[in-house]
Tab-separated table of C-alpha atoms in Angstrom:
chain	number	residue	atom	x	y	z
A	1	UNK	CA	-9.192	-16.773	-2.928
A	2	UNK	CA	-11.188	-18.018	-5.869
A	3	UNK	CA	-12.626	-14.613	-6.693
A	4	UNK	CA	-9.373	-12.845	-7.530
A	5	UNK	CA	-9.325	-13.775	-11.219
A	6	UNK	CA	-12.911	-12.627	-11.748
A	7	UNK	CA	-12.912	-9.505	-9.617
A	8	UNK	CA	-14.015	-6.170	-11.022
A	9	UNK	CA	-14.497	-2.749	-9.539
A	10	UNK	CA	-18.155	-2.307	-8.563
A	11	UNK	CA	-19.696	1.179	-8.480
A	12	UNK	CA	-23.390	0.310	-8.296
A	13	UNK	CA	-24.825	-1.250	-5.198
A	14	UNK	CA	-28.149	-2.835	-4.250
A	15	UNK	CA	-30.166	-1.339	-1.396
A	16	UNK	CA	-29.098	-4.185	0.896
A	17	UNK	CA	-27.210	-3.045	3.970
A	18	UNK	CA	-23.968	-4.494	5.287
A	19	UNK	CA	-24.457	-5.917	8.748
A	20	UNK	CA	-22.124	-4.445	11.384
A	21	UNK	CA	-21.084	-7.989	12.417
A	22	UNK	CA	-19.957	-8.751	8.879
A	23	UNK	CA	-17.951	-5.532	8.696
A	24	UNK	CA	-16.338	-6.215	12.074
A	25	UNK	CA	-15.338	-9.724	11.033
A	26	UNK	CA	-13.775	-8.475	7.802
A	27	UNK	CA	-11.895	-5.687	9.582
A	28	UNK	CA	-10.629	-8.050	12.280
A	29	UNK	CA	-9.440	-10.559	9.699
A	30	UNK	CA	-7.793	-7.841	7.589
A	31	UNK	CA	-5.915	-6.777	10.722
A	32	UNK	CA	-3.964	-10.071	10.543
A	33	UNK	CA	-1.935	-8.349	7.788
A	34	UNK	CA	1.706	-7.743	8.786
A	35	UNK	CA	2.636	-4.230	9.902
A	36	UNK	CA	5.800	-2.401	10.941
A	37	UNK	CA	6.927	-3.773	14.297
A	38	UNK	CA	3.350	-5.073	14.655
A	39	UNK	CA	2.387	-1.491	15.543
A	40	UNK	CA	-0.640	-1.393	13.198
A	41	UNK	CA	0.029	2.134	11.992
A	42	UNK	CA	-3.427	2.668	10.512
A	43	UNK	CA	-6.966	3.545	11.412
A	44	UNK	CA	-10.279	3.180	9.590
A	45	UNK	CA	-13.120	5.657	9.693
A	46	UNK	CA	-16.465	3.990	8.931
A	47	UNK	CA	-19.054	6.265	7.344
A	48	UNK	CA	-22.622	4.954	7.270
A	49	UNK	CA	-24.671	8.109	7.792
A	50	UNK	CA	-26.065	10.075	4.857
A	51	UNK	CA	-24.694	13.211	6.451
A	52	UNK	CA	-21.203	11.746	6.722
A	53	UNK	CA	-21.230	10.571	3.106
A	54	UNK	CA	-22.456	13.966	1.923
A	55	UNK	CA	-19.573	15.594	3.775
A	56	UNK	CA	-17.059	13.286	2.060
A	57	UNK	CA	-18.538	13.449	-1.447
A	58	UNK	CA	-16.991	16.789	-2.562
A	59	UNK	CA	-13.521	15.542	-1.585
A	60	UNK	CA	-14.079	12.752	-4.113
A	61	UNK	CA	-15.305	15.088	-6.874
A	62	UNK	CA	-18.872	13.992	-6.090
A	63	UNK	CA	-18.431	10.571	-7.628
A	64	UNK	CA	-21.912	9.096	-7.087
A	65	UNK	CA	-20.858	5.912	-5.284
A	66	UNK	CA	-19.739	7.882	-2.225
A	67	UNK	CA	-23.351	8.718	-1.445
A	68	UNK	CA	-24.974	5.620	-2.960
A	69	UNK	CA	-22.845	2.964	-1.238
A	70	UNK	CA	-24.116	1.677	2.118
A	71	UNK	CA	-20.623	2.021	3.511
A	72	UNK	CA	-17.621	4.251	2.937
A	73	UNK	CA	-14.317	3.339	4.579
A	74	UNK	CA	-11.491	5.848	4.821
A	75	UNK	CA	-8.220	4.180	5.736
A	76	UNK	CA	-5.580	6.430	7.263
A	77	UNK	CA	-1.872	6.292	7.897
A	78	UNK	CA	-1.922	6.735	11.687
A	79	UNK	CA	1.035	7.464	13.951
A	80	UNK	CA	-1.252	9.306	16.356
A	81	UNK	CA	-2.324	6.366	18.527
A	82	UNK	CA	1.229	4.991	18.706
A	83	UNK	CA	2.577	8.447	19.585
A	84	UNK	CA	-0.031	8.934	22.318
A	85	UNK	CA	0.819	5.490	23.663
A	86	UNK	CA	4.517	6.411	23.784
A	87	UNK	CA	3.737	9.735	25.487
A	88	UNK	CA	1.669	7.914	28.127
A	89	UNK	CA	4.568	5.484	28.713
A	90	UNK	CA	7.608	7.728	29.123
A	91	UNK	CA	8.721	7.169	25.525
A	92	UNK	CA	10.164	9.790	23.170
A	93	UNK	CA	8.223	9.413	19.926
A	94	UNK	CA	9.731	10.865	16.746
A	95	UNK	CA	7.254	10.091	13.990
A	96	UNK	CA	6.587	13.551	12.581
A	97	UNK	CA	8.577	12.976	9.417
A	98	UNK	CA	8.466	11.657	5.849
A	99	UNK	CA	9.817	8.190	6.634
A	100	UNK	CA	7.202	7.660	9.319
A	101	UNK	CA	4.430	8.851	7.023
A	102	UNK	CA	5.502	6.353	4.381
A	103	UNK	CA	5.800	3.585	6.992
A	104	UNK	CA	2.265	4.251	8.201
A	105	UNK	CA	0.901	4.659	4.664
A	106	UNK	CA	2.424	1.274	3.831
A	107	UNK	CA	0.708	-0.373	6.809
A	108	UNK	CA	-2.580	1.296	5.868
A	109	UNK	CA	-2.447	0.249	2.216
A	110	UNK	CA	-1.499	-3.363	2.916
A	111	UNK	CA	-4.348	-3.579	5.427
A	112	UNK	CA	-6.703	-1.996	2.872
A	113	UNK	CA	-5.869	-4.555	0.231
A	114	UNK	CA	-6.369	-7.554	2.507
A	115	UNK	CA	-9.726	-6.046	3.403
A	116	UNK	CA	-10.518	-5.765	-0.332
A	117	UNK	CA	-9.557	-9.370	-0.979
A	118	UNK	CA	-11.647	-10.600	1.942
A	119	UNK	CA	-14.659	-8.425	1.173
A	120	UNK	CA	-14.715	-9.418	-2.488
A	121	UNK	CA	-14.430	-13.057	-1.528
A	122	UNK	CA	-17.443	-12.558	0.751
A	123	UNK	CA	-19.431	-11.327	-2.252
A	124	UNK	CA	-19.228	-7.590	-1.662
A	125	UNK	CA	-18.460	-5.095	-4.409
A	126	UNK	CA	-15.862	-2.367	-3.914
A	127	UNK	CA	-14.536	0.737	-5.519
A	128	UNK	CA	-11.104	2.058	-4.486
A	129	UNK	CA	-11.133	5.864	-4.732
A	130	UNK	CA	-7.786	7.210	-5.840
A	131	UNK	CA	-9.132	10.705	-5.169
A	132	UNK	CA	-8.296	10.323	-1.460
A	133	UNK	CA	-4.868	11.935	-1.852
A	134	UNK	CA	-6.107	14.588	-4.307
A	135	UNK	CA	-7.970	16.655	-1.754
A	136	UNK	CA	-6.790	15.266	1.569
A	137	UNK	CA	-7.591	18.457	3.510
A	138	UNK	CA	-11.286	18.138	2.708
A	139	UNK	CA	-11.287	14.580	4.089
A	140	UNK	CA	-9.214	15.577	7.105
A	141	UNK	CA	-11.814	18.215	7.952
A	142	UNK	CA	-14.846	16.019	7.268
A	143	UNK	CA	-13.537	13.180	9.462
A	144	UNK	CA	-11.829	15.430	12.034
A	145	UNK	CA	-8.480	13.727	11.608
A	146	UNK	CA	-5.924	15.013	14.129
A	147	UNK	CA	-2.157	15.441	13.732
A	148	UNK	CA	-0.259	12.356	12.510
A	149	UNK	CA	-3.362	10.897	10.861
A	150	UNK	CA	-3.555	11.118	7.065
A	151	UNK	CA	-6.098	9.538	4.681
A	152	UNK	CA	-4.511	7.282	2.052
A	153	UNK	CA	-7.346	5.074	0.779
A	154	UNK	CA	-11.106	5.212	0.460
A	155	UNK	CA	-13.368	2.281	-0.355
A	156	UNK	CA	-17.032	2.421	-1.239
A	157	UNK	CA	-18.541	-0.907	-0.235
A	158	UNK	CA	-21.881	-2.572	-0.950
A	159	UNK	CA	-23.630	-5.568	-2.440
A	160	UNK	CA	-23.078	-5.515	-6.220
A	161	UNK	CA	-25.905	-4.324	-8.485
A	162	UNK	CA	-23.812	-4.597	-11.636
A	163	UNK	CA	-21.293	-6.954	-13.186
A	164	UNK	CA	-19.070	-4.876	-15.431
A	165	UNK	CA	-16.776	-6.652	-17.906
A	166	UNK	CA	-13.362	-7.739	-16.668
A	167	UNK	CA	-10.756	-5.090	-17.370
A	168	UNK	CA	-7.613	-5.812	-19.364
A	169	UNK	CA	-4.140	-6.272	-17.887
A	170	UNK	CA	-0.677	-5.740	-19.307
A	171	UNK	CA	1.322	-8.888	-20.055
A	172	UNK	CA	3.455	-10.213	-17.206
A	173	UNK	CA	6.701	-9.444	-19.036
A	174	UNK	CA	5.848	-5.734	-18.981
A	175	UNK	CA	6.100	-5.478	-15.202
A	176	UNK	CA	8.183	-8.473	-14.093
A	177	UNK	CA	11.939	-8.027	-14.322
A	178	UNK	CA	14.488	-10.800	-13.808
A	179	UNK	CA	17.465	-9.982	-11.543
A	180	UNK	CA	17.592	-6.330	-12.610
A	181	UNK	CA	15.388	-3.726	-14.249
A	182	UNK	CA	15.166	-3.823	-18.026
A	183	UNK	CA	14.203	-0.461	-19.418
A	184	UNK	CA	11.515	-0.942	-22.094
A	185	UNK	CA	12.488	-0.131	-25.686
A	186	UNK	CA	9.945	1.390	-28.108
A	187	UNK	CA	9.485	-2.121	-29.530
A	188	UNK	CA	8.773	-3.471	-26.030
A	189	UNK	CA	6.221	-0.699	-25.542
A	190	UNK	CA	4.467	-1.620	-28.801
A	191	UNK	CA	4.210	-5.234	-27.666
A	192	UNK	CA	3.168	-4.466	-24.061
A	193	UNK	CA	0.398	-2.019	-24.979
A	194	UNK	CA	-0.914	-3.598	-28.213
A	195	UNK	CA	-3.839	-5.421	-26.634
A	196	UNK	CA	-4.870	-2.428	-24.508
A	197	UNK	CA	-4.653	-0.023	-27.432
A	198	UNK	CA	-6.678	-2.284	-29.705
A	199	UNK	CA	-9.583	-2.850	-27.325
A	200	UNK	CA	-12.750	-1.495	-28.970
A	201	UNK	CA	-13.715	0.382	-25.807
A	202	UNK	CA	-10.338	2.152	-25.754
A	203	UNK	CA	-10.388	2.952	-29.488
A	204	UNK	CA	-13.825	4.475	-29.017
A	205	UNK	CA	-12.527	6.454	-26.031
A	206	UNK	CA	-9.747	7.923	-28.184
A	207	UNK	CA	-12.199	8.758	-30.976
A	208	UNK	CA	-14.823	10.562	-28.887
A	209	UNK	CA	-12.118	12.572	-27.138
A	210	UNK	CA	-10.586	13.636	-30.447
A	211	UNK	CA	-7.181	12.277	-29.516
A	212	UNK	CA	-4.629	10.450	-31.604
A	213	UNK	CA	-3.538	7.861	-29.045
A	214	UNK	CA	-4.787	6.142	-25.906
A	215	UNK	CA	-1.778	7.397	-23.930
A	216	UNK	CA	-2.928	10.965	-24.645
A	217	UNK	CA	-6.207	10.201	-22.860
A	218	UNK	CA	-4.140	9.746	-19.712
A	219	UNK	CA	-1.564	12.502	-20.183
A	220	UNK	CA	-3.858	15.153	-21.695
A	221	UNK	CA	-7.184	14.469	-19.959
A	222	UNK	CA	-7.204	12.135	-16.973
A	223	UNK	CA	-3.864	12.685	-15.233
A	224	UNK	CA	-2.290	15.838	-16.605
A	225	UNK	CA	1.086	17.325	-15.763
A	226	UNK	CA	-0.457	20.573	-14.528
A	227	UNK	CA	-2.994	18.795	-12.304
A	228	UNK	CA	-0.314	16.501	-10.899
A	229	UNK	CA	1.945	19.429	-10.112
A	230	UNK	CA	-0.802	21.458	-8.463
A	231	UNK	CA	-2.047	18.457	-6.465
A	232	UNK	CA	1.512	17.635	-5.365
A	233	UNK	CA	1.663	21.077	-3.757
A	234	UNK	CA	-1.590	20.636	-1.867
A	235	UNK	CA	-0.529	17.117	-0.855
A	236	UNK	CA	2.686	18.483	0.616
A	237	UNK	CA	0.777	21.256	2.400
A	238	UNK	CA	-1.565	18.659	3.907
A	239	UNK	CA	1.376	16.512	5.043
A	240	UNK	CA	2.855	19.572	6.746
A	241	UNK	CA	-0.464	20.461	8.351
A	242	UNK	CA	-0.870	16.931	9.725
A	243	UNK	CA	2.610	17.091	11.208
A	244	UNK	CA	4.342	14.592	8.916
A	245	UNK	CA	6.885	17.024	7.531
A	246	UNK	CA	9.251	18.131	10.199
B	1	UNK	CA	-8.911	-17.048	2.090
B	2	UNK	CA	-8.887	-19.517	4.952
B	3	UNK	CA	-5.290	-18.851	5.870
B	4	UNK	CA	-5.640	-15.188	6.841
B	5	UNK	CA	-6.515	-15.812	10.480
B	6	UNK	CA	-3.591	-18.176	10.975
B	7	UNK	CA	-0.933	-16.382	8.975
B	8	UNK	CA	2.411	-15.482	10.485
B	9	UNK	CA	5.573	-13.947	9.122
B	10	UNK	CA	7.993	-16.702	8.100
B	11	UNK	CA	11.732	-16.036	8.101
B	12	UNK	CA	13.079	-19.579	7.821
B	13	UNK	CA	12.644	-21.538	4.624
B	14	UNK	CA	13.185	-25.141	3.553
B	15	UNK	CA	15.604	-25.873	0.713
B	16	UNK	CA	12.696	-26.477	-1.667
B	17	UNK	CA	12.657	-24.152	-4.646
B	18	UNK	CA	9.676	-22.199	-5.957
B	19	UNK	CA	8.834	-23.255	-9.489
B	20	UNK	CA	8.827	-20.411	-12.019
B	21	UNK	CA	5.317	-21.459	-13.145
B	22	UNK	CA	3.984	-21.093	-9.615
B	23	UNK	CA	5.547	-17.650	-9.277
B	24	UNK	CA	4.146	-16.555	-12.631
B	25	UNK	CA	0.660	-17.720	-11.709
B	26	UNK	CA	0.758	-15.841	-8.404
B	27	UNK	CA	2.074	-12.659	-10.038
B	28	UNK	CA	-0.542	-12.813	-12.802
B	29	UNK	CA	-3.343	-13.316	-10.290
B	30	UNK	CA	-2.046	-10.533	-8.048
B	31	UNK	CA	-2.143	-8.257	-11.094
B	32	UNK	CA	-5.951	-8.475	-11.003
B	33	UNK	CA	-5.697	-5.939	-8.148
B	34	UNK	CA	-7.200	-2.540	-9.054
B	35	UNK	CA	-4.774	0.229	-10.000
B	36	UNK	CA	-4.985	3.915	-10.905
B	37	UNK	CA	-6.691	4.220	-14.285
B	38	UNK	CA	-5.773	0.550	-14.775
B	39	UNK	CA	-2.238	1.755	-15.539
B	40	UNK	CA	-0.527	-0.797	-13.253
B	41	UNK	CA	2.006	1.659	-11.891
B	42	UNK	CA	4.341	-0.973	-10.462
B	43	UNK	CA	7.054	-3.380	-11.401
B	44	UNK	CA	8.539	-6.404	-9.669
B	45	UNK	CA	12.178	-7.401	-9.739
B	46	UNK	CA	12.638	-11.118	-9.109
B	47	UNK	CA	15.932	-12.078	-7.497
B	48	UNK	CA	16.835	-15.771	-7.542
B	49	UNK	CA	20.612	-15.702	-7.991
B	50	UNK	CA	22.951	-15.883	-5.016
B	51	UNK	CA	24.845	-12.940	-6.462
B	52	UNK	CA	21.682	-10.846	-6.701
B	53	UNK	CA	20.650	-11.670	-3.138
B	54	UNK	CA	24.134	-10.855	-1.849
B	55	UNK	CA	23.912	-7.470	-3.579
B	56	UNK	CA	20.568	-6.739	-1.901
B	57	UNK	CA	21.447	-8.016	1.578
B	58	UNK	CA	23.341	-4.928	2.842
B	59	UNK	CA	20.391	-2.684	1.905
B	60	UNK	CA	18.326	-4.793	4.309
B	61	UNK	CA	20.900	-4.627	7.114
B	62	UNK	CA	21.993	-8.181	6.213
B	63	UNK	CA	18.870	-9.747	7.642
B	64	UNK	CA	19.604	-13.461	6.965
B	65	UNK	CA	16.381	-14.261	5.066
B	66	UNK	CA	17.473	-12.117	2.109
B	67	UNK	CA	20.187	-14.625	1.299
B	68	UNK	CA	18.480	-17.760	2.644
B	69	UNK	CA	15.125	-17.404	0.864
B	70	UNK	CA	14.837	-19.034	-2.562
B	71	UNK	CA	13.198	-15.876	-3.858
B	72	UNK	CA	13.388	-12.167	-3.137
B	73	UNK	CA	10.819	-9.873	-4.746
B	74	UNK	CA	11.347	-6.125	-4.837
B	75	UNK	CA	8.158	-4.296	-5.749
B	76	UNK	CA	8.605	-0.798	-7.118
B	77	UNK	CA	6.437	2.235	-7.697
B	78	UNK	CA	6.901	2.598	-11.452
B	79	UNK	CA	5.922	5.536	-13.631
B	80	UNK	CA	8.780	4.745	-16.012
B	81	UNK	CA	6.963	2.310	-18.301
B	82	UNK	CA	3.858	4.523	-18.474
B	83	UNK	CA	5.995	7.591	-19.179
B	84	UNK	CA	7.906	5.804	-21.941
B	85	UNK	CA	4.591	4.655	-23.404
B	86	UNK	CA	3.320	8.243	-23.425
B	87	UNK	CA	6.550	9.488	-25.006
B	88	UNK	CA	6.242	6.874	-27.760
B	89	UNK	CA	2.625	7.963	-28.374
B	90	UNK	CA	2.805	11.758	-28.628
B	91	UNK	CA	1.647	12.220	-25.036
B	92	UNK	CA	2.988	14.775	-22.554
B	93	UNK	CA	3.679	12.835	-19.362
B	94	UNK	CA	3.981	14.757	-16.086
B	95	UNK	CA	4.644	12.163	-13.425
B	96	UNK	CA	7.880	13.484	-11.916
B	97	UNK	CA	6.224	14.692	-8.724
B	98	UNK	CA	5.111	13.733	-5.216
B	99	UNK	CA	1.496	12.941	-6.102
B	100	UNK	CA	2.565	10.589	-8.865
B	101	UNK	CA	5.050	8.866	-6.582
B	102	UNK	CA	2.318	8.249	-4.022
B	103	UNK	CA	-0.096	7.071	-6.724
B	104	UNK	CA	2.455	4.561	-7.989
B	105	UNK	CA	3.473	3.509	-4.463
B	106	UNK	CA	-0.207	2.854	-3.730
B	107	UNK	CA	-0.564	0.645	-6.803
B	108	UNK	CA	2.633	-1.194	-5.868
B	109	UNK	CA	1.616	-1.819	-2.256
B	110	UNK	CA	-1.903	-3.003	-3.072
B	111	UNK	CA	-0.445	-5.392	-5.655
B	112	UNK	CA	2.115	-6.567	-3.098
B	113	UNK	CA	-0.529	-7.397	-0.534
B	114	UNK	CA	-2.707	-9.381	-2.926
B	115	UNK	CA	0.447	-11.303	-3.831
B	116	UNK	CA	1.060	-11.952	-0.113
B	117	UNK	CA	-2.474	-13.208	0.429
B	118	UNK	CA	-2.311	-15.506	-2.600
B	119	UNK	CA	1.156	-16.822	-1.814
B	120	UNK	CA	0.299	-17.551	1.811
B	121	UNK	CA	-2.874	-19.310	0.726
B	122	UNK	CA	-0.748	-21.441	-1.596
B	123	UNK	CA	1.325	-22.528	1.405
B	124	UNK	CA	4.332	-20.253	0.963
B	125	UNK	CA	5.925	-18.342	3.827
B	126	UNK	CA	6.755	-14.654	3.492
B	127	UNK	CA	8.574	-11.893	5.249
B	128	UNK	CA	7.792	-8.274	4.324
B	129	UNK	CA	10.961	-6.198	4.717
B	130	UNK	CA	10.216	-2.702	5.946
B	131	UNK	CA	13.871	-1.861	5.376
B	132	UNK	CA	13.166	-1.232	1.677
B	133	UNK	CA	12.590	2.491	2.199
B	134	UNK	CA	15.431	2.849	4.726
B	135	UNK	CA	18.241	2.538	2.229
B	136	UNK	CA	16.505	2.875	-1.124
B	137	UNK	CA	19.634	4.054	-2.960
B	138	UNK	CA	21.405	0.780	-2.236
B	139	UNK	CA	18.470	-1.142	-3.768
B	140	UNK	CA	18.214	1.265	-6.698
B	141	UNK	CA	21.869	0.594	-7.476
B	142	UNK	CA	21.714	-3.169	-6.949
B	143	UNK	CA	18.676	-3.571	-9.223
B	144	UNK	CA	19.652	-0.797	-11.677
B	145	UNK	CA	16.357	1.013	-11.252
B	146	UNK	CA	16.069	3.954	-13.661
B	147	UNK	CA	14.313	7.308	-13.165
B	148	UNK	CA	10.675	7.121	-12.038
B	149	UNK	CA	11.156	3.672	-10.504
B	150	UNK	CA	11.359	3.485	-6.703
B	151	UNK	CA	11.415	0.396	-4.443
B	152	UNK	CA	8.602	0.364	-1.865
B	153	UNK	CA	8.313	-3.272	-0.739
B	154	UNK	CA	10.511	-6.331	-0.486
B	155	UNK	CA	9.309	-9.866	0.174
B	156	UNK	CA	11.448	-12.860	0.973
B	157	UNK	CA	9.550	-15.927	-0.181
B	158	UNK	CA	9.986	-19.647	0.410
B	159	UNK	CA	8.446	-22.821	1.745
B	160	UNK	CA	8.115	-22.474	5.525
B	161	UNK	CA	10.597	-24.262	7.771
B	162	UNK	CA	9.159	-22.780	10.955
B	163	UNK	CA	5.775	-22.070	12.459
B	164	UNK	CA	6.204	-19.147	14.824
B	165	UNK	CA	3.411	-18.314	17.279
B	166	UNK	CA	0.633	-16.043	16.080
B	167	UNK	CA	1.374	-12.434	16.940
B	168	UNK	CA	-1.023	-10.294	18.959
B	169	UNK	CA	-3.290	-7.602	17.535
B	170	UNK	CA	-4.803	-4.487	19.050
B	171	UNK	CA	-8.542	-4.596	19.714
B	172	UNK	CA	-10.769	-3.438	16.867
B	173	UNK	CA	-11.972	-0.385	18.796
B	174	UNK	CA	-8.421	0.960	18.862
B	175	UNK	CA	-8.259	1.445	15.098
B	176	UNK	CA	-11.886	1.561	13.929
B	177	UNK	CA	-13.607	4.927	14.246
B	178	UNK	CA	-17.312	5.513	13.669
B	179	UNK	CA	-18.222	8.530	11.496
B	180	UNK	CA	-15.297	10.629	12.714
B	181	UNK	CA	-11.936	10.178	14.404
B	182	UNK	CA	-11.982	9.799	18.173
B	183	UNK	CA	-8.685	10.793	19.674
B	184	UNK	CA	-7.643	8.197	22.266
B	185	UNK	CA	-7.572	9.314	25.906
B	186	UNK	CA	-4.945	7.940	28.325
B	187	UNK	CA	-7.653	5.570	29.607
B	188	UNK	CA	-8.311	4.357	26.055
B	189	UNK	CA	-4.575	3.790	25.614
B	190	UNK	CA	-4.442	1.703	28.808
B	191	UNK	CA	-7.271	-0.468	27.522
B	192	UNK	CA	-5.990	-0.772	23.944
B	193	UNK	CA	-2.432	-1.751	24.896
B	194	UNK	CA	-3.075	-3.834	28.026
B	195	UNK	CA	-2.929	-7.226	26.319
B	196	UNK	CA	0.170	-6.347	24.286
B	197	UNK	CA	1.988	-4.944	27.314
B	198	UNK	CA	1.190	-7.976	29.461
B	199	UNK	CA	2.371	-10.619	27.001
B	200	UNK	CA	5.221	-12.563	28.622
B	201	UNK	CA	7.397	-12.195	25.526
B	202	UNK	CA	6.994	-8.412	25.606
B	203	UNK	CA	7.601	-8.143	29.360
B	204	UNK	CA	10.801	-10.128	28.885
B	205	UNK	CA	11.776	-7.856	26.002
B	206	UNK	CA	11.403	-4.810	28.269
B	207	UNK	CA	13.404	-6.493	31.049
B	208	UNK	CA	16.401	-7.602	28.965
B	209	UNK	CA	16.619	-4.157	27.359
B	210	UNK	CA	16.590	-2.424	30.744
B	211	UNK	CA	13.573	-0.321	29.816
B	212	UNK	CA	10.595	0.717	31.893
B	213	UNK	CA	7.880	0.281	29.254
B	214	UNK	CA	7.230	-1.577	26.026
B	215	UNK	CA	6.635	1.697	24.164
B	216	UNK	CA	10.229	2.675	24.980
B	217	UNK	CA	11.457	-0.396	23.104
B	218	UNK	CA	9.990	1.186	19.996
B	219	UNK	CA	10.850	4.845	20.617
B	220	UNK	CA	14.297	4.342	22.186
B	221	UNK	CA	15.603	1.265	20.359
B	222	UNK	CA	13.726	0.078	17.280
B	223	UNK	CA	12.376	3.232	15.643
B	224	UNK	CA	14.103	6.215	17.161
B	225	UNK	CA	13.483	9.875	16.461
B	226	UNK	CA	17.070	10.463	15.315
B	227	UNK	CA	17.048	7.452	12.953
B	228	UNK	CA	13.680	8.454	11.515
B	229	UNK	CA	14.864	12.001	10.889
B	230	UNK	CA	18.125	10.900	9.270
B	231	UNK	CA	16.352	8.279	7.127
B	232	UNK	CA	13.720	10.825	6.068
B	233	UNK	CA	16.520	12.919	4.602
B	234	UNK	CA	18.000	10.048	2.622
B	235	UNK	CA	14.510	9.011	1.496
B	236	UNK	CA	13.891	12.505	0.144
B	237	UNK	CA	17.290	12.519	-1.563
B	238	UNK	CA	16.468	9.198	-3.212
B	239	UNK	CA	13.065	10.489	-4.376
B	240	UNK	CA	14.832	13.493	-5.919
B	241	UNK	CA	17.447	11.288	-7.551
B	242	UNK	CA	14.774	9.041	-9.079
B	243	UNK	CA	13.002	12.073	-10.480
B	244	UNK	CA	9.901	12.034	-8.259
B	245	UNK	CA	10.488	15.446	-6.706
B	246	UNK	CA	10.135	18.144	-9.270
């Protein structure tokens, strides 16, 4: 996996299409990822049509790559197929609950990331859209997802038409704990975040937003308490609607 | 990533240790995985000591690889470090909610899977323990995880001392949907599950458990409705206790 250390999120794609055979190979290989009881509790909806992308775009706040990418993949936590299988086979399925949602979401996300690693190694450029769980009902409607299917990841996929700079990462000691968790002290925080806070691009970001600190960009603008609380409510409503909250 | 098509879960490990430098390299490379706002909402607790493994084992129903593997990694959804950072920098963090838990769990699981792909490519053998979210409180206590830290994945890691047969996978058409979701009919189910149901190992599994169908092995024995419902309650309690359920 030589590409991992040089990977970047790619949001601009060339006009070149992705051949169905290539996509199938990547999906089949990604499906070698381990899953719960080897049940493969996920499904993938492939959107290639302009109409399909236009239907998904609002759910992702109209980020341009949804419509400009040749391919949009929506990966779902899926207990539907397994439940139907059980119903057809005299089983008594009981997967309409929080644990089962998280089990299926886990399968879906692990599968998604192997797909990302494989696709990037094959030269494709990807953007992972965190917006998937912000407005899940809009995606559920656009893709006609039935009960016990819930979108957890969206990828826009294409051949790269940009090579953005590599993004920074926190030092290993900030997220690796030995034997037990070590709560960071204010001094630890200073050390962990120094490089990130001093990056010219981040300093400029703070300046143009009239903030004092980089952390405020996240708490006051990008991921605010009030947004998170409102979106948690709609997320819970969507989980109920899809039958994952008995 | 040549190893993906031949990977298998490995539960038996040789006595050979994993050098700290190798582990650090794999963790640093895995951290190239994309995360929400590049915040890296995860942490990893590395357990090498016999005492630490013994403390974790009951949480994983004493599956033997927890104590026999040279290394156990517990990957956690972590909004703690980011919240502390914000508090030290005049921010107003609001990540004590369901959306934020799922955002951090997503980061943690994507990171985990890149780690798996890298480690397997480097020749290591892994077992992903789905039991992590079954008894999260036991893990939270063993690893002293504070508020806003929640375990979502556990890997036992070592040099393989077995080469189990490759496991089966469902056909691509069972989990790939074009443009919108196509609910499987009973005929689809027959086709999708035929190979799995006819495998000699699975037929034997049905026979020795005195069941009629393979699906019943899952619904009646491995992942039952009553277990799932009880474990959903303790999962929700643990989310509340860790401060992710405002």
